PDB file of C-alpha atoms and ligand atoms in Angstrom:
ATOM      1  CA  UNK H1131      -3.368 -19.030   2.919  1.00 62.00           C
ATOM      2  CA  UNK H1132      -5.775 -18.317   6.126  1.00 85.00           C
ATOM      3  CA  UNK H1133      -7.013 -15.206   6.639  1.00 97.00           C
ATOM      4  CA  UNK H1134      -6.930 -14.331  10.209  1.00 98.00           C
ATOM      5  CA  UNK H1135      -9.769 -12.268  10.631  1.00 98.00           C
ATOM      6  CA  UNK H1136     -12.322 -11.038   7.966  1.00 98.00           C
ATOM      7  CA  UNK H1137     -16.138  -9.972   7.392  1.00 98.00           C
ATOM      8  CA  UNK H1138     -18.165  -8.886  10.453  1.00 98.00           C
ATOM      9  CA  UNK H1139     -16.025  -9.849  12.525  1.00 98.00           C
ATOM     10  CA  UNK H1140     -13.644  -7.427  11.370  1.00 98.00           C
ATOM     11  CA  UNK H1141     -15.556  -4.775  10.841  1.00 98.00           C
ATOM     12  CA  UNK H1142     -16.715  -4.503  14.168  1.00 98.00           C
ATOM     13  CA  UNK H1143     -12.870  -4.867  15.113  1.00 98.00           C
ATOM     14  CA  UNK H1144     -11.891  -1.594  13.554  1.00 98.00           C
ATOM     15  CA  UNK H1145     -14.930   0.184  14.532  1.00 98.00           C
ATOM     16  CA  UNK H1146     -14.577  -0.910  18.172  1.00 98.00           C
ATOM     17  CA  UNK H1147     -10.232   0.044  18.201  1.00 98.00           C
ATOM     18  CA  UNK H1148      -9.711   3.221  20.341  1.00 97.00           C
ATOM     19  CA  UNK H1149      -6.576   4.732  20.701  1.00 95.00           C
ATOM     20  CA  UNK H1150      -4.457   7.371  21.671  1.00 90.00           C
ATOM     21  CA  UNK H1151      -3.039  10.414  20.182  1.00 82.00           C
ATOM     22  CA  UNK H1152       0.682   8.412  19.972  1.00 93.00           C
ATOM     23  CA  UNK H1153      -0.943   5.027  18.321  1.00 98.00           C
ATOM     24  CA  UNK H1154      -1.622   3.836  14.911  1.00 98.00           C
ATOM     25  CA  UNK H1155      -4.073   0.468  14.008  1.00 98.00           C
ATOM     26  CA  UNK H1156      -3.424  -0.701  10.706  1.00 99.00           C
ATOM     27  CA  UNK H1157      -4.910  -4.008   9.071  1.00 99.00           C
ATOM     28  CA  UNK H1158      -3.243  -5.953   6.655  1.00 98.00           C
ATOM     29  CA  UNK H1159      -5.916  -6.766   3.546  1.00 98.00           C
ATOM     30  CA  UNK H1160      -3.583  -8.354   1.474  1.00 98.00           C
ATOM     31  CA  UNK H1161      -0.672  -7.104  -1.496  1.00 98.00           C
ATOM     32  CA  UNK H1162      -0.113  -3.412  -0.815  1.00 98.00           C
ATOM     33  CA  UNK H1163      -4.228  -2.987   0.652  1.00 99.00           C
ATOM     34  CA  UNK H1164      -3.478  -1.617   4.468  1.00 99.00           C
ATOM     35  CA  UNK H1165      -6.017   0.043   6.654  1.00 99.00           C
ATOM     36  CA  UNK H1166      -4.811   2.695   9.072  1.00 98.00           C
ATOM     37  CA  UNK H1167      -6.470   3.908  12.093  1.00 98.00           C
ATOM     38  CA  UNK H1168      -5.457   6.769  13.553  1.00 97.00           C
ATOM     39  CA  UNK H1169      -7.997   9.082  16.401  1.00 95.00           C
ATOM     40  CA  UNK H1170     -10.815   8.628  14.301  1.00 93.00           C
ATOM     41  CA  UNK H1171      -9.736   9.005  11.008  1.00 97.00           C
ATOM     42  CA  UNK H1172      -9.323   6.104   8.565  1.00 98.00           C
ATOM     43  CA  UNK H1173      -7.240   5.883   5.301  1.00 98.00           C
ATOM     44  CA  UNK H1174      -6.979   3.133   3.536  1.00 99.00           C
ATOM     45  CA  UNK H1175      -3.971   2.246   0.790  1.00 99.00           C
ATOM     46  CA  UNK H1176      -3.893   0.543  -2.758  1.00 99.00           C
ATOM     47  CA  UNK H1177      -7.217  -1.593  -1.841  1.00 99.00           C
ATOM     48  CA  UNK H1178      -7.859  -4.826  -3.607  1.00 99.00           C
ATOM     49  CA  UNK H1179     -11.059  -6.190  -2.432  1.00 98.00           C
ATOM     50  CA  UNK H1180     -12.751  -7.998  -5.112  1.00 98.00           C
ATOM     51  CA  UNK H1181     -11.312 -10.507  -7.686  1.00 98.00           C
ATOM     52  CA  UNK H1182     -11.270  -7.897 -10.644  1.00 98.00           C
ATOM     53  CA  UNK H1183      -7.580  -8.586 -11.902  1.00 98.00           C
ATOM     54  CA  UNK H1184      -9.472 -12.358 -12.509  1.00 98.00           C
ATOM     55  CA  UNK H1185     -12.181 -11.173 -14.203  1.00 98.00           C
ATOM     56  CA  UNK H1186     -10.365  -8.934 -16.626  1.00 97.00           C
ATOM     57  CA  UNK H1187      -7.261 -11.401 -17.551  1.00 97.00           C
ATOM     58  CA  UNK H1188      -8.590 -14.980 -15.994  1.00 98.00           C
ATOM     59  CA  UNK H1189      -5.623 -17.488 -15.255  1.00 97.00           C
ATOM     60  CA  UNK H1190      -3.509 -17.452 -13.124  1.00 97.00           C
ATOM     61  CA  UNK H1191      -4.614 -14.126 -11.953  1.00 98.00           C
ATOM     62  CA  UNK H1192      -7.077 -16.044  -9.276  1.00 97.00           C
ATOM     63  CA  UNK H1193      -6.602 -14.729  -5.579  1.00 98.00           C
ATOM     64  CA  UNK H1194      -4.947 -17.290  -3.520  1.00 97.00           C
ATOM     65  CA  UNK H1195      -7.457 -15.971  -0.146  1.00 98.00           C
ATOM     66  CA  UNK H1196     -10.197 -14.335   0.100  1.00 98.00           C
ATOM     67  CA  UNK H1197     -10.967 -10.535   0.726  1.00 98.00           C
ATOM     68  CA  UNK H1198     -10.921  -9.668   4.575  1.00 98.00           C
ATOM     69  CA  UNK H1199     -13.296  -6.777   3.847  1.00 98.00           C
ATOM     70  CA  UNK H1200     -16.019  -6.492   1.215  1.00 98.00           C
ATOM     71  CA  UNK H1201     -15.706  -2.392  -0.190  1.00 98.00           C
ATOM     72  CA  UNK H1202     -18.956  -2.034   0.824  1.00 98.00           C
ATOM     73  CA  UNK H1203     -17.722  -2.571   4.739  1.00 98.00           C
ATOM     74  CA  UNK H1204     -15.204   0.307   3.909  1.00 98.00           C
ATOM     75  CA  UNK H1205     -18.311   2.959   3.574  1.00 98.00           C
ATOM     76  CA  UNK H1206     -16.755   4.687   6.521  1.00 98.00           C
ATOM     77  CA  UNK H1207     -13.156   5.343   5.346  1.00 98.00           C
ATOM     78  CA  UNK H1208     -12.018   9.076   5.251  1.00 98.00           C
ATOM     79  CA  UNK H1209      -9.613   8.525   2.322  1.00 99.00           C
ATOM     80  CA  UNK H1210      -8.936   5.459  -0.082  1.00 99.00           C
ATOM     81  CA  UNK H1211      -4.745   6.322  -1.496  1.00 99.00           C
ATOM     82  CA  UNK H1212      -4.100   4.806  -5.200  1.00 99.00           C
ATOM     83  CA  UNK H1213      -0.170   4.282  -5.452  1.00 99.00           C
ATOM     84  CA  UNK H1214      -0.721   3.475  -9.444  1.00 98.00           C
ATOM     85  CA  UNK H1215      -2.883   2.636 -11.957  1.00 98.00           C
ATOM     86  CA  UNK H1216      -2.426  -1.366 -11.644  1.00 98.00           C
ATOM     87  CA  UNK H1217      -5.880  -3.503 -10.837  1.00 98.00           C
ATOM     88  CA  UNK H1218      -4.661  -4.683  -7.555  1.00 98.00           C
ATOM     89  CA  UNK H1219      -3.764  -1.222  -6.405  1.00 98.00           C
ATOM     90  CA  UNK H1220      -6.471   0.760  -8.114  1.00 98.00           C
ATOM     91  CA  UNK H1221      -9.108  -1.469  -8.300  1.00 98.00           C
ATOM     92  CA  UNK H1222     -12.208   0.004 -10.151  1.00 98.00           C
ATOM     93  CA  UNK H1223     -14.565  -1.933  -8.245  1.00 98.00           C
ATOM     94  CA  UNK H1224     -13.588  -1.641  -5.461  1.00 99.00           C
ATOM     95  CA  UNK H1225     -13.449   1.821  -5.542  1.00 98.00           C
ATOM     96  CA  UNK H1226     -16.524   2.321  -7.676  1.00 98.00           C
ATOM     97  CA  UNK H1227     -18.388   0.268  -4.242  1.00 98.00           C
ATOM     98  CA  UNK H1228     -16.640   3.009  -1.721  1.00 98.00           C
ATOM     99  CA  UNK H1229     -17.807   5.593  -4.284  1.00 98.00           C
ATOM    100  CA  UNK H1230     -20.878   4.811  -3.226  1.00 98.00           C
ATOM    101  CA  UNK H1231     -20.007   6.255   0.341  1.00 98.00           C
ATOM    102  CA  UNK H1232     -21.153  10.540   0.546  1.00 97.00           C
ATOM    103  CA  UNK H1233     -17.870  10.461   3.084  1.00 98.00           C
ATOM    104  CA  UNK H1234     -15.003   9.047   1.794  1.00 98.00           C
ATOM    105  CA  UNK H1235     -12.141  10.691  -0.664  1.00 98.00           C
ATOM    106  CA  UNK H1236     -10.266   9.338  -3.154  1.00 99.00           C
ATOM    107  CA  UNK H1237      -6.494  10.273  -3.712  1.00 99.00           C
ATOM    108  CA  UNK H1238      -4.566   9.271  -6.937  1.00 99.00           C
ATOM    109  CA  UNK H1239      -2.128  10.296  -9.121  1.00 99.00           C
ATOM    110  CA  UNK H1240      -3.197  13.274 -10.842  1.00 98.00           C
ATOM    111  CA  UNK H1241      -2.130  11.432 -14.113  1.00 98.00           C
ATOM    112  CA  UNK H1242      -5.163   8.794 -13.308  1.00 98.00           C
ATOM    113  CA  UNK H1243      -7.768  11.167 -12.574  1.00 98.00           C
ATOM    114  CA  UNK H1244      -9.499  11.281 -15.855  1.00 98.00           C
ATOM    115  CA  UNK H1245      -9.629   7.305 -15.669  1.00 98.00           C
ATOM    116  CA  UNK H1246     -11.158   7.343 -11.963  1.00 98.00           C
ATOM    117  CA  UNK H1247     -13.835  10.265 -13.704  1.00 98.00           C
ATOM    118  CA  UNK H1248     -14.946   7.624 -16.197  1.00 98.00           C
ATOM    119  CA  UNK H1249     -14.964   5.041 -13.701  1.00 98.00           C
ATOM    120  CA  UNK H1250     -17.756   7.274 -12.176  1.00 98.00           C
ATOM    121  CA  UNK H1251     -16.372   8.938  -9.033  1.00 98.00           C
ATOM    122  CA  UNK H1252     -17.403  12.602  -9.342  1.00 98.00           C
ATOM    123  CA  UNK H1253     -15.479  15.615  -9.297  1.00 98.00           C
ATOM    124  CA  UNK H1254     -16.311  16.220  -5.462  1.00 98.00           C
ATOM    125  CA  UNK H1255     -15.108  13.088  -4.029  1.00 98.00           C
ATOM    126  CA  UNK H1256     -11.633  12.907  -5.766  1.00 98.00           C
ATOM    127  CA  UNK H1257      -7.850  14.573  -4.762  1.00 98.00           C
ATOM    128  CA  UNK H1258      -5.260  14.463  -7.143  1.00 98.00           C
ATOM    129  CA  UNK H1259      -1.770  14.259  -5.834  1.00 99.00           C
ATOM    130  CA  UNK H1260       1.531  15.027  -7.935  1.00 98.00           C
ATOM    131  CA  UNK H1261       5.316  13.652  -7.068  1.00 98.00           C
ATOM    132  CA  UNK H1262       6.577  16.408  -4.568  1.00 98.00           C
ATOM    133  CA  UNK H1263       2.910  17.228  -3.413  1.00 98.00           C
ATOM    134  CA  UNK H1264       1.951  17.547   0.391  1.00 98.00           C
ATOM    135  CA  UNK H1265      -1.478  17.044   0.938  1.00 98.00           C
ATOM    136  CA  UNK H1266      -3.385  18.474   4.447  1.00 98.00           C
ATOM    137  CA  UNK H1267      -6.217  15.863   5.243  1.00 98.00           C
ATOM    138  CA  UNK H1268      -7.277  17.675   8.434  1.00 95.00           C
ATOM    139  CA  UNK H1269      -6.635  16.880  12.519  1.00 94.00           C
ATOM    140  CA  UNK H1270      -2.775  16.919  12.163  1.00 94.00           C
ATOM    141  CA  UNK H1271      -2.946  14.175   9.107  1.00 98.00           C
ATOM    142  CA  UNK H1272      -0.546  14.706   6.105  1.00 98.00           C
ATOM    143  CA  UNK H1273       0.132  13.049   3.157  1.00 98.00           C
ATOM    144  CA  UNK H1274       3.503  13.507   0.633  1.00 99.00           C
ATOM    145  CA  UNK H1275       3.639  11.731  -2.511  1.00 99.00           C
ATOM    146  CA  UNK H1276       7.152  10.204  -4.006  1.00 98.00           C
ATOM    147  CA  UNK H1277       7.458   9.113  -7.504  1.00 99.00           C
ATOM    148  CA  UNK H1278       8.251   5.368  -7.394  1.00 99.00           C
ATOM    149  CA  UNK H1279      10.399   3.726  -9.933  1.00 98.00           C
ATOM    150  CA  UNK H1280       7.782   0.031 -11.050  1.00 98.00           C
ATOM    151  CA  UNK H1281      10.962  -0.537 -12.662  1.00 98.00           C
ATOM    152  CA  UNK H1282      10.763   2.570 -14.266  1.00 98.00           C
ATOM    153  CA  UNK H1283       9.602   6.149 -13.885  1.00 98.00           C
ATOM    154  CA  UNK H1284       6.866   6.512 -16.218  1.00 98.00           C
ATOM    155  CA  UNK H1285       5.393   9.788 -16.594  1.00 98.00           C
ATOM    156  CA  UNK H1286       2.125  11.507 -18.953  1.00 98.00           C
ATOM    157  CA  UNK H1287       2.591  14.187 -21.752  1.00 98.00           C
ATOM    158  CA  UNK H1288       1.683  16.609 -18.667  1.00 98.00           C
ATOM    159  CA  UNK H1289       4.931  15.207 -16.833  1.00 98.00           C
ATOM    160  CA  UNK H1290       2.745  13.178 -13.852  1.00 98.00           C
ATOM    161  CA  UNK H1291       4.204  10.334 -12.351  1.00 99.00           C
ATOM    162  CA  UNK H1292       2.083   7.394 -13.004  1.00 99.00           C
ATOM    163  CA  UNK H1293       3.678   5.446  -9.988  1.00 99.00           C
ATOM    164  CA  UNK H1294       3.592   6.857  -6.707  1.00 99.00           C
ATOM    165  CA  UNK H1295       4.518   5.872  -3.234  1.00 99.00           C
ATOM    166  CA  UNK H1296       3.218   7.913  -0.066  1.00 99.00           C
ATOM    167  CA  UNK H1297       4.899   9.671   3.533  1.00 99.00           C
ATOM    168  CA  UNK H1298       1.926   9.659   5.707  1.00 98.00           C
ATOM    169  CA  UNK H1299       1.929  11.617   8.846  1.00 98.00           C
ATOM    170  CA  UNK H1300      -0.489  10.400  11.690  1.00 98.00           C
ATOM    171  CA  UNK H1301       0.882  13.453  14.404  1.00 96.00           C
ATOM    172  CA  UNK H1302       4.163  12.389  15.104  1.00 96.00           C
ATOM    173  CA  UNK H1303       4.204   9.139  13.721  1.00 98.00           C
ATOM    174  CA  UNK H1304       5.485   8.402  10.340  1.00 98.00           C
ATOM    175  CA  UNK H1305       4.666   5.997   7.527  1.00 99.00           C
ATOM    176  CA  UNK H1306       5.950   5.134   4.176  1.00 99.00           C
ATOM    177  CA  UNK H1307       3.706   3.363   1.879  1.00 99.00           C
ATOM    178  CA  UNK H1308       6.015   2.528  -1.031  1.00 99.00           C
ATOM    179  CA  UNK H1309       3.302   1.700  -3.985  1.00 99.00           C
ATOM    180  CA  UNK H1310       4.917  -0.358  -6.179  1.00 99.00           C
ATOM    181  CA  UNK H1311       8.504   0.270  -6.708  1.00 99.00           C
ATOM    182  CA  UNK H1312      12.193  -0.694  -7.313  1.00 98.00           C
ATOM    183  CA  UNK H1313      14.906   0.884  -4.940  1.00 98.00           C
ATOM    184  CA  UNK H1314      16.718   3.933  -6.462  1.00 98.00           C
ATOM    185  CA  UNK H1315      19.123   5.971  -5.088  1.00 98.00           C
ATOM    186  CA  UNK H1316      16.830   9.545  -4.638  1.00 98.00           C
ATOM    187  CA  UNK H1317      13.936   7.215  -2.525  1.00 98.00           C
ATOM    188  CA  UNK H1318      17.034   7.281   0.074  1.00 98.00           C
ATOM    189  CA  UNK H1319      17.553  10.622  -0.134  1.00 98.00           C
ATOM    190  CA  UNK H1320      14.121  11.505  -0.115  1.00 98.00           C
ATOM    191  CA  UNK H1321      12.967   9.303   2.929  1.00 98.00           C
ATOM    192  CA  UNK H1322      16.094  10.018   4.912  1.00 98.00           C
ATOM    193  CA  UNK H1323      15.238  13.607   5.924  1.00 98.00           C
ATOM    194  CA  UNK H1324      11.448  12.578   6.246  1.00 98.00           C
ATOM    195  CA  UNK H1325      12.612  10.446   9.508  1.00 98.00           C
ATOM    196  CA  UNK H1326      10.049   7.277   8.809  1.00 98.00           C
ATOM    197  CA  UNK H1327       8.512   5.228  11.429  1.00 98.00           C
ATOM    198  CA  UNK H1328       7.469   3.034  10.011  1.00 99.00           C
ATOM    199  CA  UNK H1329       8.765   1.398   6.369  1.00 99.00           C
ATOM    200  CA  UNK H1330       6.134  -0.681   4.264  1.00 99.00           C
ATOM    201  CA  UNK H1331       8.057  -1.874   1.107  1.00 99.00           C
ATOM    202  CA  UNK H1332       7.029  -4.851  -1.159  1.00 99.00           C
ATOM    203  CA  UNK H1333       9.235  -8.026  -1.013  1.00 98.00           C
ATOM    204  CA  UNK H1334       8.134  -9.558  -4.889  1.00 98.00           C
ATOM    205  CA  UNK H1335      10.806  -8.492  -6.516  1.00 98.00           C
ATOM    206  CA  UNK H1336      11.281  -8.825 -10.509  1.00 98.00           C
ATOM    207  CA  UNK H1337      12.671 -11.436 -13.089  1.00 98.00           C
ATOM    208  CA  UNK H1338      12.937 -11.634 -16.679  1.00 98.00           C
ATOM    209  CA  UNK H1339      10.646 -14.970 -16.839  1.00 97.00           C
ATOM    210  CA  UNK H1340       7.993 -12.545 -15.046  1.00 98.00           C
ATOM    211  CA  UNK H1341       8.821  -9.632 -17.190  1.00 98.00           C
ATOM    212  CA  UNK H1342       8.062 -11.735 -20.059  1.00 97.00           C
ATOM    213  CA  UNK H1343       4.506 -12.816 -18.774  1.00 95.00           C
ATOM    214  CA  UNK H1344       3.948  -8.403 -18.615  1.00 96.00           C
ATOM    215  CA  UNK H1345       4.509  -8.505 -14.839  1.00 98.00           C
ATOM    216  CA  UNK H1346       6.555  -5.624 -13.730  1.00 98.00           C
ATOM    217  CA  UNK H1347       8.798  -5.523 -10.702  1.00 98.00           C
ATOM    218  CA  UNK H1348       9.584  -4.480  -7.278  1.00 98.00           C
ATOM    219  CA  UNK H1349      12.145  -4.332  -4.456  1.00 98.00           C
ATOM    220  CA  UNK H1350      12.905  -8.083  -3.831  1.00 98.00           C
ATOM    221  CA  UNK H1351      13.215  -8.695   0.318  1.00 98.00           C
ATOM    222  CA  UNK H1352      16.924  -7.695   0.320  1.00 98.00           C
ATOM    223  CA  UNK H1353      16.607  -4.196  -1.067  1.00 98.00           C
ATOM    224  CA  UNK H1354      12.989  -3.812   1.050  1.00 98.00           C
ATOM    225  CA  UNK H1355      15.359  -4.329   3.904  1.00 98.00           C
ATOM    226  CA  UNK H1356      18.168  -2.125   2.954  1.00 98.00           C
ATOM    227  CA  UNK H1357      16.019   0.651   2.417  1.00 98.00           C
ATOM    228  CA  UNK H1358      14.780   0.892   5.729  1.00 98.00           C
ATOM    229  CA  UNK H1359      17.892   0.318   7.495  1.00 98.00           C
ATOM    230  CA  UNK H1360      19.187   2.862   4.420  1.00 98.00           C
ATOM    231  CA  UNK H1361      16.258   5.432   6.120  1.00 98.00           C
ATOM    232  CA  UNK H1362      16.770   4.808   9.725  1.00 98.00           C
ATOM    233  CA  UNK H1363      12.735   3.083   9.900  1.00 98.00           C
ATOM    234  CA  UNK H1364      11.942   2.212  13.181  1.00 98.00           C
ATOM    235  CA  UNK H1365       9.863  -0.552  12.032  1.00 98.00           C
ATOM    236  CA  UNK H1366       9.313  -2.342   8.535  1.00 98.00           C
ATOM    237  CA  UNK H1367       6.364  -4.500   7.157  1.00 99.00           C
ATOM    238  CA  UNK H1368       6.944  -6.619   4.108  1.00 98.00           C
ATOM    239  CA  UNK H1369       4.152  -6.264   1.343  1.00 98.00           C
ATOM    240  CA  UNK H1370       3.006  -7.723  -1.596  1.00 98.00           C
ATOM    241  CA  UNK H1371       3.394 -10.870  -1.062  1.00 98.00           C
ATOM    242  CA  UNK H1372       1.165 -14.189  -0.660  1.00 97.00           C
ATOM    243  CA  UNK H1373      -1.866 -13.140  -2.982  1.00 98.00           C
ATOM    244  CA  UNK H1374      -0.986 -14.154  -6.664  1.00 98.00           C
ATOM    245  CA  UNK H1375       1.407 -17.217  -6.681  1.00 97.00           C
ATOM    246  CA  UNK H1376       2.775 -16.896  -9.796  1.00 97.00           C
ATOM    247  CA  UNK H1377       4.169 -13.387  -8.571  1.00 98.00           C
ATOM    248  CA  UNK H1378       5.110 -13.646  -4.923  1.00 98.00           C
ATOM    249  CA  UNK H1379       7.880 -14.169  -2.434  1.00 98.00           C
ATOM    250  CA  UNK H1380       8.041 -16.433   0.541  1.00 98.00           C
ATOM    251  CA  UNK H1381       8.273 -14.112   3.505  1.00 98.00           C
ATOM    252  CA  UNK H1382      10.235 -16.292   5.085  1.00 98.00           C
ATOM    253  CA  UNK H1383      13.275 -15.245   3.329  1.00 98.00           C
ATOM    254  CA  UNK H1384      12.589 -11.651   4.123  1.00 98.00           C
ATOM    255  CA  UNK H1385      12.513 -12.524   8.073  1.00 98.00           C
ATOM    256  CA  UNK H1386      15.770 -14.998   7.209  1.00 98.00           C
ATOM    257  CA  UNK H1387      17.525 -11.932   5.837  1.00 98.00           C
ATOM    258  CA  UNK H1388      16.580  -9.315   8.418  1.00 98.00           C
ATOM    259  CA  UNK H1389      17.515 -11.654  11.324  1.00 97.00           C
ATOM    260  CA  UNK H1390      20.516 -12.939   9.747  1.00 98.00           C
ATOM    261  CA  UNK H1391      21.809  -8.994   9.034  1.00 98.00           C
ATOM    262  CA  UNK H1392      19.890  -6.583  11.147  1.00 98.00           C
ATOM    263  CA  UNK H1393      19.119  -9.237  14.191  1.00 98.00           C
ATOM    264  CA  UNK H1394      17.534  -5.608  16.133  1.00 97.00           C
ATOM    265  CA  UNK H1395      15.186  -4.204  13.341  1.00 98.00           C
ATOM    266  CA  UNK H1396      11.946  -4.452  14.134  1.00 98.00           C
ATOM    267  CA  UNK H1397       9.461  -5.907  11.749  1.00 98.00           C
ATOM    268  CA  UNK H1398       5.742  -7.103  11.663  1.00 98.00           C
ATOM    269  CA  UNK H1399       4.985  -9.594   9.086  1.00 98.00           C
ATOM    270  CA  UNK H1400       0.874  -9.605   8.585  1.00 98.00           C
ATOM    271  CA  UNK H1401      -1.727 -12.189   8.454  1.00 97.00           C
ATOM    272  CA  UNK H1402      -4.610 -10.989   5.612  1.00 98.00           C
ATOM    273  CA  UNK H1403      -6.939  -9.647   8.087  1.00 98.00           C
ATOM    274  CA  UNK H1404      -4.626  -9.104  11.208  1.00 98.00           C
ATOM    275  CA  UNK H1405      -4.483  -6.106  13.138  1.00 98.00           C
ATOM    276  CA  UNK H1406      -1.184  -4.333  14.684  1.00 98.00           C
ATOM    277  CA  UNK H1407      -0.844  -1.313  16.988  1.00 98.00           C
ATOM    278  CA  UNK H1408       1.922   0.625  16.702  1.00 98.00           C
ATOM    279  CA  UNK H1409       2.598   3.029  19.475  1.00 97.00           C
ATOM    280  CA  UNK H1410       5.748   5.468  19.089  1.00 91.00           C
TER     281      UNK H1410
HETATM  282  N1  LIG Y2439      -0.346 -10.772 -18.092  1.00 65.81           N
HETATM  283  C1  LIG Y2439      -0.588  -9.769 -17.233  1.00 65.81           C
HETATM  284  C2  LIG Y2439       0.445  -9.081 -16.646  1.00 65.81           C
HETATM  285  C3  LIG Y2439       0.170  -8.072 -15.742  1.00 65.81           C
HETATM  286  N2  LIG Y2439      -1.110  -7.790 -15.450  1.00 65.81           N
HETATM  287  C4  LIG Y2439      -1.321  -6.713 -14.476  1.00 65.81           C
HETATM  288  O1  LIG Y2439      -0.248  -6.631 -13.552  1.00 65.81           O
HETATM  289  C5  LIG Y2439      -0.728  -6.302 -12.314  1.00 65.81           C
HETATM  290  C6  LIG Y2439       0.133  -6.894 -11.224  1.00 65.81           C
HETATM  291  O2  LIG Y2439       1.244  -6.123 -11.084  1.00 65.81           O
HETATM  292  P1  LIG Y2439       1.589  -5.260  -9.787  1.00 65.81           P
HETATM  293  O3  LIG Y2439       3.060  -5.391  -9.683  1.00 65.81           O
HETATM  294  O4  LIG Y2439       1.102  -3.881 -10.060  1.00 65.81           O
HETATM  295  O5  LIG Y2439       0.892  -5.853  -8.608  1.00 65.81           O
HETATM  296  C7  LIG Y2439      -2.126  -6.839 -12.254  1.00 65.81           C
HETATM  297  O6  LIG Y2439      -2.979  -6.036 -11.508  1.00 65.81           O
HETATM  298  C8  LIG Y2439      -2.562  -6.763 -13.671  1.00 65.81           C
HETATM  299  O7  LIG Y2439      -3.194  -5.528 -13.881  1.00 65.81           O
HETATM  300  C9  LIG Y2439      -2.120  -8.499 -16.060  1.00 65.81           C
HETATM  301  O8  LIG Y2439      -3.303  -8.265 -15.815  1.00 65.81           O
HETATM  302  N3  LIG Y2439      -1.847  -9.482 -16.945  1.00 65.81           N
END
């Protein structure tokens, strides 16, 4: 797979995007790793930047295109959002490199704080967040947390939800960032009365022959769709998809589906590197 725009190139990209109060830029970086813009802040979900999953388990676990960004081009980031403790979500070098950065915060699951502690982020640079938890990040930016279902709940001897998904609020505009999750009837009812913009949902969906190989599952394209309609999203953006072959989707069948079903939902499906402007 090509990545559309990476490296310098993109760096100077999201440095150089100015926009107003009403406008979002966000940068697909491949699985569930987005960059948002929004005024000057940046916060950037579940980053996987580096080939870690590789390193630690080898085959298949290769990444099928490269990184857009390096972490170390991510220095200026305001926050860096962990949906769960998986190595292309949470990625500990990744984040150790934007540790590195005397700006940026990091914002987990309280349940994976001790692990991000001995990964060497300090004290100072680190927010836990809880299912239920709102979060005030400063200029009108807020940030919920949702427990998310990776099949399952799955919760520490404290009671913290290990998997999390995220309402961000840029102003007025709204964004889900599901993590990784199956759909469940309380996400509905949770999301309804948060009146999303915009719905980012993964499209990978799950399968015993995967659940045998240790991979756990997600909304498949069908349910990614029926949850936004199911929430009212003005927009949705398929994710997780395209990086690990051996646990993908062809986004194809996602676009098939919407425009087969909901012909006048809005979607945006990314290029690895691509940037989209979203102006409510
Ligand atoms: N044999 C395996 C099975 C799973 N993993 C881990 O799964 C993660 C991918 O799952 P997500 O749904 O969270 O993207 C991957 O990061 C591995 O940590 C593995 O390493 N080996």
């Amino acid at each position: 797979m090509k990545v559309y725009k990476s490296g310098k190139a993109l760096e100077h990209q999201i440095a150089q995007t100015e926009l107003p109060e009403q406008a979002l830029a966000l940068w697909a970086l491949g699985q569930e790793g987005f960059l948002v813009k929004w005024k000057q802040k940046m916060i950037l979900f579940d980053p996987y930047l580096t080939n870690w999953v590789y390193e630690l388990s080898g085959s298949p676990w290769s990444r099928a295109f490269e990184s857009p960004l390096q972490p170390s081009q991510c220095l200026d980031v305001d926050y860096v959002v962990c949906s769960h403790h998986h190595e292309d979500h949470m990625d500990k070098l990744t984040l150790q490199a934007i540790g590195q950065s005397s700006k940026t915060k990091f914002i987990v699951p309280k349940a994976h704080l001790s692990l991000v502690k001995e990964w060497g982020l300090r004290d100072e640079q680190l927010i836990g967040i809880s299912h239920g938890q709102s979060l005030e990040l400063g200029d009108g930016l807020k940030l919920e947390a949702f427990a998310a279902k990776h099949e399952q709940f799955e919760q520490d001897e404290a009671g913290e939800h290990k998997y999390l998904g995220f309402a961000a609020y840029f102003g007025s505009i709204r964004l889900y960032h599901s993590g990784d999750t199956i759909g469940f009837p309380e996400l509905v009812t949770w999301l309804q009365s948060r009146q999303i913009d915009i719905a980012m949902l993964p499209i990978n969906g799950r399968d015993f022959v995967r659940n045998e190989q240790g991979i756990v599952g997600n909304t498949n394209y069908r349910e990614a769709v029926e949850i936004a309609v199911q929430i009212n999203a003005d927009l949705l953006i398929p994710m997780h998809y395209g990086l690990f072959p051996h646990n993908d989707e062809n986004p194809a069948y996602f676009v098939d589906y919407l425009y087969r079903n909901y012909p006048a939902k809005k979607f945006h499906m990314f290029a690895p590197g691509e940037r989209f402007i979203y102006m409510k």
